[in-house]
Amino acid sequence: MTYCVGMMLDKGLVLMSDTRTNSGVDNISVFRKMFHWSVPGERIISIMTAGNLATTQSVVSLLEERTKAPEDREPSILKAPTMFQVATIIGNLLSETIRKRQESNDHMSGGPKFTASMIVAGQIAGMEPRLFLIYPEGNFIEASMDTPFFQIGETKYGRPIIIRAYNRQMEFEEAAKLLMVSMDSTLAANLSVGMPLDLMVIERDRFEPLHERRIHASDSFFQAISTGWSEALRNAFHSLPLYNLDEDTQSE
């Protein structure tokens, strides 16, 4: 399992992913799930991956290969004229990779089903920053004012805090803190999500990462966020009124 989240702000985009992969409780590894490509002054494209590791690594490797000489390897995300077409290229590649692996696997009776999903974020010069969620079938949806963030992987534990605290006008520093709290809530509830974390901040009209960082379990700021959030939750709980067992609250 994994947890990745991408968030739209007026200022740009903020992305965070964990790095844990596991095949059973005794086979846990660390693999990067956030990748990006940029052309200075022209475009930046980032993806985050969740699902079958071999499938997502194959897609990322193919995308990387096409960026080495984009004029010779079509279609390349570095030549696509819009972010919509970037998402289309990645979606088609993902669905085709899954299809081929599944066909090969179907020859083995009782083999596993392959699935994967991706978050695609970025901006091309002269256009707005955009954020997409790509499904295993290759189709996708785009973030909007009504749906300003996407999650993939183990999404349920980190979602409530984002819904309550998100503000499109928030500063990057606030957004990074919010995603850390969301990730900390997920880490506390699900052992299949694990450190270290990858954080990327993409500022509007800056076609390279404004901030990129790997956050380890020993990171003092993340520890302060984790401890402070736990204490804040306990204090908030204790500040709520107690239920009165002696009071008859049954409605007539």
Short mmCIF file of C-alpha atoms in Angstrom, two decimals:
data_model
loop_
_atom_site.label_atom_id
_atom_site.label_comp_id
_atom_site.label_asym_id
_atom_site.label_seq_id
_atom_site.Cartn_x
_atom_site.Cartn_y
_atom_site.Cartn_z
CA MET A 1 0.00 0.00 0.00
CA THR A 2 1.01 3.61 -0.27
CA TYR A 3 -0.27 7.11 0.33
CA CYS A 4 0.21 10.02 -2.09
CA VAL A 5 -1.58 13.35 -2.13
CA GLY A 6 -1.50 16.28 -4.54
CA MET A 7 -3.03 19.67 -3.73
CA MET A 8 -3.93 22.69 -5.87
CA LEU A 9 -3.33 26.19 -4.48
CA ASP A 10 -3.58 29.64 -6.00
CA LYS A 11 0.20 29.77 -5.70
CA GLY A 12 0.80 26.41 -7.37
CA LEU A 13 0.94 22.73 -6.40
CA VAL A 14 2.09 20.79 -3.33
CA LEU A 15 2.79 17.04 -3.51
CA MET A 16 3.70 14.43 -0.91
CA SER A 17 4.20 10.66 -1.02
CA ASP A 18 5.45 7.92 1.23
CA THR A 19 8.03 5.36 0.03
CA ARG A 20 6.99 2.04 1.54
CA THR A 21 6.25 -1.04 -0.51
CA ASN A 22 5.52 -4.45 0.91
CA SER A 23 4.74 -7.98 -0.17
CA GLY A 24 3.68 -9.36 3.18
CA VAL A 25 4.78 -8.30 6.64
CA ASP A 26 8.28 -9.74 6.24
CA ASN A 27 9.13 -8.13 2.88
CA ILE A 28 9.17 -4.33 3.23
CA SER A 29 11.23 -2.04 1.01
CA VAL A 30 11.70 1.64 0.23
CA PHE A 31 10.99 2.82 -3.32
CA ARG A 32 10.50 6.34 -4.65
CA LYS A 33 6.93 7.05 -5.79
CA MET A 34 7.35 10.69 -6.83
CA PHE A 35 9.09 11.64 -10.08
CA HIS A 36 9.40 14.80 -12.13
CA TRP A 37 10.70 16.15 -15.43
CA SER A 38 11.25 19.78 -16.31
CA VAL A 39 12.30 22.00 -19.20
CA PRO A 40 13.62 25.30 -17.75
CA GLY A 41 11.29 28.17 -18.53
CA GLU A 42 8.87 25.91 -20.43
CA ARG A 43 7.31 23.11 -18.37
CA ILE A 44 7.40 20.96 -15.27
CA ILE A 45 5.62 17.62 -14.93
CA SER A 46 5.45 15.45 -11.83
CA ILE A 47 3.78 12.10 -11.18
CA MET A 48 3.11 10.05 -8.06
CA THR A 49 2.34 6.35 -8.25
CA ALA A 50 0.38 3.77 -6.28
CA GLY A 51 -0.36 0.11 -6.91
CA ASN A 52 1.64 -2.75 -8.37
CA LEU A 53 5.29 -1.71 -8.15
CA ALA A 54 6.48 -3.51 -11.30
CA THR A 55 3.70 -1.85 -13.29
CA THR A 56 4.36 1.68 -12.05
CA GLN A 57 8.13 1.32 -12.42
CA SER A 58 7.64 0.14 -16.00
CA VAL A 59 5.50 3.19 -16.81
CA VAL A 60 8.00 5.57 -15.21
CA SER A 61 10.91 3.91 -17.04
CA LEU A 62 9.13 4.23 -20.38
CA LEU A 63 8.33 7.90 -19.73
CA GLU A 64 11.95 8.50 -18.73
CA GLU A 65 13.22 6.75 -21.86
CA ARG A 66 11.04 8.94 -24.06
CA THR A 67 12.36 12.12 -22.45
CA LYS A 68 15.97 11.24 -23.28
CA ALA A 69 15.45 12.14 -26.95
CA PRO A 70 11.83 13.33 -27.22
CA GLU A 71 12.13 14.18 -30.91
CA ASP A 72 12.85 10.50 -31.64
CA ARG A 73 10.60 8.82 -29.08
CA GLU A 74 6.95 9.74 -29.51
CA PRO A 75 4.73 10.48 -27.80
CA SER A 76 6.84 12.30 -25.20
CA ILE A 77 5.42 14.25 -22.28
CA LEU A 78 8.11 16.87 -22.98
CA LYS A 79 6.56 17.57 -26.40
CA ALA A 80 2.85 17.40 -25.54
CA PRO A 81 1.29 20.84 -26.10
CA THR A 82 -1.00 20.77 -23.04
CA MET A 83 -1.14 19.12 -19.62
CA PHE A 84 -4.36 17.44 -20.75
CA GLN A 85 -2.39 15.67 -23.48
CA VAL A 86 0.35 14.84 -20.95
CA ALA A 87 -2.30 13.12 -18.81
CA THR A 88 -3.64 11.34 -21.90
CA ILE A 89 -0.19 10.00 -22.80
CA ILE A 90 0.43 8.75 -19.26
CA GLY A 91 -3.07 7.27 -18.99
CA ASN A 92 -2.70 5.38 -22.26
CA LEU A 93 0.71 4.09 -21.25
CA LEU A 94 -0.56 2.97 -17.84
CA SER A 95 -3.58 1.11 -19.23
CA GLU A 96 -1.49 -0.54 -21.96
CA THR A 97 1.16 -1.66 -19.46
CA ILE A 98 -1.50 -3.12 -17.17
CA ARG A 99 -3.20 -4.86 -20.10
CA LYS A 100 0.02 -6.50 -21.30
CA ARG A 101 0.99 -7.65 -17.81
CA GLN A 102 -2.50 -8.99 -17.17
CA GLU A 103 -2.57 -10.92 -20.43
CA SER A 104 0.77 -12.49 -19.58
CA ASN A 105 -0.42 -13.24 -16.06
CA ASP A 106 -3.68 -14.80 -17.25
CA HIS A 107 -1.68 -17.72 -18.60
CA MET A 108 -0.89 -18.56 -14.98
CA SER A 109 -3.95 -19.97 -13.25
CA GLY A 110 -4.95 -17.98 -10.19
CA GLY A 111 -2.36 -15.24 -10.70
CA PRO A 112 -2.82 -11.79 -9.16
CA LYS A 113 -4.67 -8.90 -10.77
CA PHE A 114 -2.50 -5.92 -11.71
CA THR A 115 -3.67 -2.44 -10.87
CA ALA A 116 -2.12 0.98 -10.43
CA SER A 117 -3.12 4.64 -10.31
CA MET A 118 -1.25 7.91 -10.66
CA ILE A 119 -1.45 11.59 -9.81
CA VAL A 120 -0.11 13.87 -12.55
CA ALA A 121 0.71 17.49 -11.74
CA GLY A 122 2.45 20.28 -13.58
CA GLN A 123 2.35 23.36 -15.74
CA ILE A 124 3.26 24.31 -19.31
CA ALA A 125 4.26 27.90 -20.04
CA GLY A 126 1.34 30.17 -20.89
CA MET A 127 -1.18 27.83 -19.23
CA GLU A 128 -2.53 27.18 -15.74
CA PRO A 129 -1.04 24.61 -13.33
CA ARG A 130 -3.13 21.43 -13.53
CA LEU A 131 -3.66 18.30 -11.46
CA PHE A 132 -5.04 14.96 -12.68
CA LEU A 133 -5.95 11.61 -11.14
CA ILE A 134 -5.35 8.73 -13.56
CA TYR A 135 -7.18 5.43 -13.05
CA PRO A 136 -5.89 1.96 -14.00
CA GLU A 137 -8.11 1.97 -17.10
CA GLY A 138 -6.24 5.03 -18.36
CA ASN A 139 -9.11 7.49 -17.99
CA PHE A 140 -8.69 10.44 -15.65
CA ILE A 141 -10.32 13.36 -13.89
CA GLU A 142 -8.98 16.85 -13.27
CA ALA A 143 -8.85 18.82 -10.03
CA SER A 144 -11.24 21.76 -9.81
CA MET A 145 -12.55 24.34 -7.36
CA ASP A 146 -14.89 21.66 -5.99
CA THR A 147 -12.22 18.93 -5.88
CA PRO A 148 -8.91 20.72 -5.26
CA PHE A 149 -6.85 17.73 -4.14
CA PHE A 150 -6.38 14.08 -5.06
CA GLN A 151 -5.20 11.07 -3.04
CA ILE A 152 -4.15 7.60 -4.12
CA GLY A 153 -3.38 4.51 -2.09
CA GLU A 154 -4.44 4.45 1.56
CA THR A 155 -6.56 7.59 1.46
CA LYS A 156 -9.15 7.41 4.24
CA TYR A 157 -7.06 8.25 7.31
CA GLY A 158 -5.48 11.41 5.95
CA ARG A 159 -8.54 12.82 4.20
CA PRO A 160 -10.54 14.37 7.10
CA ILE A 161 -7.85 16.86 8.13
CA ILE A 162 -7.37 18.06 4.54
CA ILE A 163 -11.12 18.58 4.08
CA ARG A 164 -11.34 20.60 7.30
CA ALA A 165 -8.15 22.68 7.02
CA TYR A 166 -7.65 23.20 3.28
CA ASN A 167 -7.82 26.72 1.90
CA ARG A 168 -6.93 27.47 -1.70
CA GLN A 169 -5.30 30.77 -0.65
CA MET A 170 -3.02 29.15 1.94
CA GLU A 171 0.74 29.63 1.80
CA PHE A 172 3.05 26.82 0.70
CA GLU A 173 4.37 26.51 4.26
CA GLU A 174 0.85 25.94 5.59
CA ALA A 175 0.09 23.44 2.84
CA ALA A 176 3.26 21.45 3.59
CA LYS A 177 2.30 21.37 7.27
CA LEU A 178 -1.22 20.20 6.36
CA LEU A 179 0.10 17.37 4.21
CA MET A 180 2.47 16.32 6.99
CA VAL A 181 -0.45 16.09 9.42
CA SER A 182 -2.43 14.11 6.85
CA MET A 183 0.51 11.77 6.32
CA ASP A 184 1.14 11.43 10.07
CA SER A 185 -2.50 10.40 10.60
CA THR A 186 -2.10 7.74 7.92
CA LEU A 187 1.22 6.49 9.30
CA ALA A 188 -0.35 6.08 12.76
CA ALA A 189 -3.28 4.06 11.41
CA ASN A 190 -1.74 1.86 8.70
CA LEU A 191 1.58 0.04 8.85
CA SER A 192 1.65 -0.42 5.08
CA VAL A 193 2.45 3.30 4.72
CA GLY A 194 5.90 4.29 5.90
CA MET A 195 8.76 6.77 6.03
CA PRO A 196 10.68 8.41 4.49
CA LEU A 197 8.37 10.90 2.79
CA ASP A 198 8.96 12.92 -0.37
CA LEU A 199 7.74 16.52 -0.56
CA MET A 200 7.66 18.76 -3.63
CA VAL A 201 6.41 22.33 -4.02
CA ILE A 202 5.75 23.64 -7.54
CA GLU A 203 5.26 27.39 -7.71
CA ARG A 204 3.11 28.88 -10.46
CA ASP A 205 5.17 29.96 -13.51
CA ARG A 206 8.38 28.56 -12.04
CA PHE A 207 9.21 25.57 -14.20
CA GLU A 208 11.37 23.75 -11.71
CA PRO A 209 10.64 22.65 -8.13
CA LEU A 210 10.55 25.54 -5.68
CA HIS A 211 11.24 23.06 -2.90
CA GLU A 212 12.08 19.35 -2.94
CA ARG A 213 12.91 17.32 0.13
CA ARG A 214 13.04 13.80 1.55
CA ILE A 215 11.74 13.65 5.12
CA HIS A 216 13.09 10.87 7.33
CA ALA A 217 11.63 9.59 10.58
CA SER A 218 14.37 11.42 12.48
CA ASP A 219 13.41 14.79 10.96
CA SER A 220 12.95 17.24 13.86
CA PHE A 221 10.22 19.29 12.16
CA PHE A 222 8.14 16.24 11.27
CA GLN A 223 8.56 14.92 14.81
CA ALA A 224 7.32 18.26 16.15
CA ILE A 225 4.31 18.13 13.84
CA SER A 226 3.50 14.55 14.86
CA THR A 227 3.84 15.20 18.58
CA GLY A 228 2.03 18.54 18.44
CA TRP A 229 -0.87 17.11 16.45
CA SER A 230 -1.32 14.20 18.87
CA GLU A 231 -1.32 16.56 21.84
CA ALA A 232 -3.72 18.95 20.13
CA LEU A 233 -6.16 16.11 19.45
CA ARG A 234 -6.02 14.92 23.05
CA ASN A 235 -6.54 18.46 24.37
CA ALA A 236 -9.45 19.01 22.01
CA PHE A 237 -11.03 15.73 23.11
CA HIS A 238 -10.69 16.53 26.79
CA SER A 239 -12.15 20.01 26.25
CA LEU A 240 -15.42 18.57 24.94
CA PRO A 241 -18.31 18.28 27.43
CA LEU A 242 -18.72 14.94 29.19
CA TYR A 243 -21.72 12.78 28.46
CA ASN A 244 -24.08 12.68 31.46
CA LEU A 245 -25.22 9.14 32.18
CA ASP A 246 -27.73 10.40 34.79
CA GLU A 247 -29.54 12.71 32.41
CA ASP A 248 -32.60 11.44 30.61
CA THR A 249 -32.02 12.49 27.02
CA GLN A 250 -34.66 10.28 25.47
CA SER A 251 -36.95 12.33 23.26
CA GLU A 252 -40.69 11.95 23.65
#
